[in-house]
mmCIF file with all atom_site columns, C-alpha atoms in Angstrom:
data_model
loop_
_atom_site.group_PDB
_atom_site.id
_atom_site.type_symbol
_atom_site.label_atom_id
_atom_site.label_alt_id
_atom_site.label_comp_id
_atom_site.label_asym_id
_atom_site.label_entity_id
_atom_site.label_seq_id
_atom_site.pdbx_PDB_ins_code
_atom_site.Cartn_x
_atom_site.Cartn_y
_atom_site.Cartn_z
_atom_site.occupancy
_atom_site.B_iso_or_equiv
_atom_site.pdbx_formal_charge
_atom_site.auth_seq_id
_atom_site.auth_comp_id
_atom_site.auth_asym_id
_atom_site.auth_atom_id
_atom_site.pdbx_PDB_model_num
ATOM 1  C CA . UNK A 1 1  ? -5.893 29.713 -48.864 1.00 57.00 ? 26 UNK A CA 1
ATOM 2  C CA . UNK A 1 2  ? -6.810 25.920 -48.677 1.00 66.00 ? 27 UNK A CA 1
ATOM 3  C CA . UNK A 1 3  ? -8.833 26.130 -51.921 1.00 73.00 ? 28 UNK A CA 1
ATOM 4  C CA . UNK A 1 4  ? -5.750 27.791 -53.629 1.00 68.00 ? 29 UNK A CA 1
ATOM 5  C CA . UNK A 1 5  ? -3.546 24.921 -52.598 1.00 69.00 ? 30 UNK A CA 1
ATOM 6  C CA . UNK A 1 6  ? -6.064 22.239 -53.669 1.00 74.00 ? 31 UNK A CA 1
ATOM 7  C CA . UNK A 1 7  ? -6.402 24.120 -57.048 1.00 76.00 ? 32 UNK A CA 1
ATOM 8  C CA . UNK A 1 8  ? -2.558 24.273 -57.360 1.00 71.00 ? 33 UNK A CA 1
ATOM 9  C CA . UNK A 1 9  ? -2.334 20.605 -56.528 1.00 75.00 ? 34 UNK A CA 1
ATOM 10 C CA . UNK A 1 10 ? -5.257 19.622 -59.265 1.00 79.00 ? 35 UNK A CA 1
ATOM 11 C CA . UNK A 1 11 ? -3.485 21.690 -61.898 1.00 75.00 ? 36 UNK A CA 1
ATOM 12 C CA . UNK A 1 12 ? 0.106  20.119 -61.312 1.00 76.00 ? 37 UNK A CA 1
ATOM 13 C CA . UNK A 1 13 ? -1.806 16.632 -60.819 1.00 75.00 ? 38 UNK A CA 1
ATOM 14 C CA . UNK A 1 14 ? -3.034 16.976 -64.187 1.00 78.00 ? 39 UNK A CA 1
ATOM 15 C CA . UNK A 1 15 ? 0.492  17.433 -65.634 1.00 77.00 ? 40 UNK A CA 1
ATOM 16 C CA . UNK A 1 16 ? 2.035  14.631 -63.613 1.00 78.00 ? 41 UNK A CA 1
ATOM 17 C CA . UNK A 1 17 ? -0.626 12.172 -64.790 1.00 80.00 ? 42 UNK A CA 1
ATOM 18 C CA . UNK A 1 18 ? 1.132  12.090 -68.264 1.00 78.00 ? 43 UNK A CA 1
ATOM 19 C CA . UNK A 1 19 ? 4.652  11.202 -66.780 1.00 78.00 ? 44 UNK A CA 1
ATOM 20 C CA . UNK A 1 20 ? 6.131  7.559  -66.450 1.00 82.00 ? 45 UNK A CA 1
ATOM 21 C CA . UNK A 1 21 ? 5.538  5.516  -63.290 1.00 80.00 ? 46 UNK A CA 1
ATOM 22 C CA . UNK A 1 22 ? 8.906  6.005  -62.316 1.00 80.00 ? 47 UNK A CA 1
ATOM 23 C CA . UNK A 1 23 ? 8.822  9.742  -62.549 1.00 84.00 ? 48 UNK A CA 1
ATOM 24 C CA . UNK A 1 24 ? 9.793  12.114 -59.517 1.00 88.00 ? 49 UNK A CA 1
ATOM 25 C CA . UNK A 1 25 ? 7.484  14.879 -60.620 1.00 85.00 ? 50 UNK A CA 1
ATOM 26 C CA . UNK A 1 26 ? 4.739  13.678 -58.370 1.00 86.00 ? 51 UNK A CA 1
ATOM 27 C CA . UNK A 1 27 ? 7.077  13.800 -55.559 1.00 89.00 ? 52 UNK A CA 1
ATOM 28 C CA . UNK A 1 28 ? 8.274  17.161 -56.520 1.00 87.00 ? 53 UNK A CA 1
ATOM 29 C CA . UNK A 1 29 ? 4.817  18.462 -56.627 1.00 84.00 ? 54 UNK A CA 1
ATOM 30 C CA . UNK A 1 30 ? 4.062  16.963 -53.029 1.00 86.00 ? 55 UNK A CA 1
ATOM 31 C CA . UNK A 1 31 ? 7.449  18.536 -51.896 1.00 87.00 ? 56 UNK A CA 1
ATOM 32 C CA . UNK A 1 32 ? 6.139  21.965 -53.291 1.00 81.00 ? 57 UNK A CA 1
ATOM 33 C CA . UNK A 1 33 ? 2.744  21.704 -51.627 1.00 80.00 ? 58 UNK A CA 1
ATOM 34 C CA . UNK A 1 34 ? 4.191  20.392 -48.330 1.00 83.00 ? 59 UNK A CA 1
ATOM 35 C CA . UNK A 1 35 ? 6.859  23.271 -47.551 1.00 82.00 ? 60 UNK A CA 1
ATOM 36 C CA . UNK A 1 36 ? 6.657  27.031 -47.639 1.00 75.00 ? 61 UNK A CA 1
ATOM 37 C CA . UNK A 1 37 ? 9.872  27.400 -49.366 1.00 82.00 ? 62 UNK A CA 1
ATOM 38 C CA . UNK A 1 38 ? 11.583 24.848 -51.839 1.00 84.00 ? 63 UNK A CA 1
ATOM 39 C CA . UNK A 1 39 ? 14.892 25.557 -53.747 1.00 87.00 ? 64 UNK A CA 1
ATOM 40 C CA . UNK A 1 40 ? 16.515 23.627 -56.396 1.00 89.00 ? 65 UNK A CA 1
ATOM 41 C CA . UNK A 1 41 ? 19.375 22.383 -54.090 1.00 92.00 ? 66 UNK A CA 1
ATOM 42 C CA . UNK A 1 42 ? 16.681 21.292 -51.392 1.00 92.00 ? 67 UNK A CA 1
ATOM 43 C CA . UNK A 1 43 ? 14.478 19.600 -53.745 1.00 91.00 ? 68 UNK A CA 1
ATOM 44 C CA . UNK A 1 44 ? 17.453 17.750 -55.438 1.00 93.00 ? 69 UNK A CA 1
ATOM 45 C CA . UNK A 1 45 ? 18.731 16.527 -51.961 1.00 95.00 ? 70 UNK A CA 1
ATOM 46 C CA . UNK A 1 46 ? 15.364 15.409 -50.811 1.00 94.00 ? 71 UNK A CA 1
ATOM 47 C CA . UNK A 1 47 ? 14.458 13.483 -53.902 1.00 93.00 ? 72 UNK A CA 1
ATOM 48 C CA . UNK A 1 48 ? 18.072 12.279 -54.588 1.00 94.00 ? 73 UNK A CA 1
ATOM 49 C CA . UNK A 1 49 ? 18.412 13.645 -57.975 1.00 95.00 ? 74 UNK A CA 1
ATOM 50 C CA . UNK A 1 50 ? 20.623 16.125 -59.479 1.00 95.00 ? 75 UNK A CA 1
ATOM 51 C CA . UNK A 1 51 ? 19.818 19.574 -59.579 1.00 93.00 ? 76 UNK A CA 1
ATOM 52 C CA . UNK A 1 52 ? 19.650 19.545 -63.372 1.00 94.00 ? 77 UNK A CA 1
ATOM 53 C CA . UNK A 1 53 ? 16.888 16.976 -62.951 1.00 93.00 ? 78 UNK A CA 1
ATOM 54 C CA . UNK A 1 54 ? 14.740 19.410 -60.892 1.00 90.00 ? 79 UNK A CA 1
ATOM 55 C CA . UNK A 1 55 ? 15.311 21.957 -63.448 1.00 88.00 ? 80 UNK A CA 1
ATOM 56 C CA . UNK A 1 56 ? 13.990 19.804 -66.087 1.00 90.00 ? 81 UNK A CA 1
ATOM 57 C CA . UNK A 1 57 ? 11.092 18.882 -63.909 1.00 88.00 ? 82 UNK A CA 1
ATOM 58 C CA . UNK A 1 58 ? 10.222 22.522 -63.263 1.00 85.00 ? 83 UNK A CA 1
ATOM 59 C CA . UNK A 1 59 ? 10.344 22.957 -67.189 1.00 86.00 ? 84 UNK A CA 1
ATOM 60 C CA . UNK A 1 60 ? 8.122  20.026 -67.472 1.00 84.00 ? 85 UNK A CA 1
ATOM 61 C CA . UNK A 1 61 ? 5.395  21.480 -64.976 1.00 80.00 ? 86 UNK A CA 1
ATOM 62 C CA . UNK A 1 62 ? 5.469  24.596 -67.441 1.00 75.00 ? 87 UNK A CA 1
ATOM 63 C CA . UNK A 1 63 ? 2.131  26.550 -66.840 1.00 67.00 ? 88 UNK A CA 1
ATOM 64 C CA . UNK A 1 64 ? 1.440  24.534 -63.818 1.00 65.00 ? 89 UNK A CA 1
ATOM 65 C CA . UNK A 1 65 ? 4.190  26.017 -61.749 1.00 65.00 ? 90 UNK A CA 1
ATOM 66 C CA . UNK A 1 66 ? 3.261  27.958 -58.633 1.00 60.00 ? 91 UNK A CA 1
ATOM 67 C CA . UNK A 1 67 ? 3.643  31.793 -59.502 1.00 58.00 ? 92 UNK A CA 1
ATOM 68 C CA . UNK A 1 68 ? 6.344  32.120 -57.029 1.00 57.00 ? 93 UNK A CA 1
ATOM 69 C CA . UNK A 1 69 ? 8.628  29.606 -59.110 1.00 51.00 ? 94 UNK A CA 1
ATOM 70 C CA . UNK A 1 70 ? 8.155  31.506 -62.224 1.00 50.00 ? 95 UNK A CA 1
ATOM 71 C CA . UNK A 1 71 ? 9.888  34.733 -61.065 1.00 52.00 ? 96 UNK A CA 1
ATOM 72 C CA . UNK A 1 72 ? 6.889  36.865 -61.438 1.00 54.00 ? 97 UNK A CA 1
ATOM 73 C CA . UNK A 1 73 ? 6.417  39.622 -58.889 1.00 55.00 ? 98 UNK A CA 1
ATOM 74 C CA . UNK A 1 74 ? 3.069  41.071 -57.398 1.00 54.00 ? 99 UNK A CA 1
#
């Protein structure tokens, strides 16, 4: 399990490396990895941004999204 989390962090960090220094995207990645369940409203509240901003950040992550967020089922 720990290796999966480290692999996910590495993949998402490669995407966040291309962002601006004032981007909240790295904070969103840390939020995903620190909590078992993250919703758009919860992330918006904790990062103090709008839900639309969270949706745009999720789109920016693209293929680096954890599979639970993509809507795919097992």
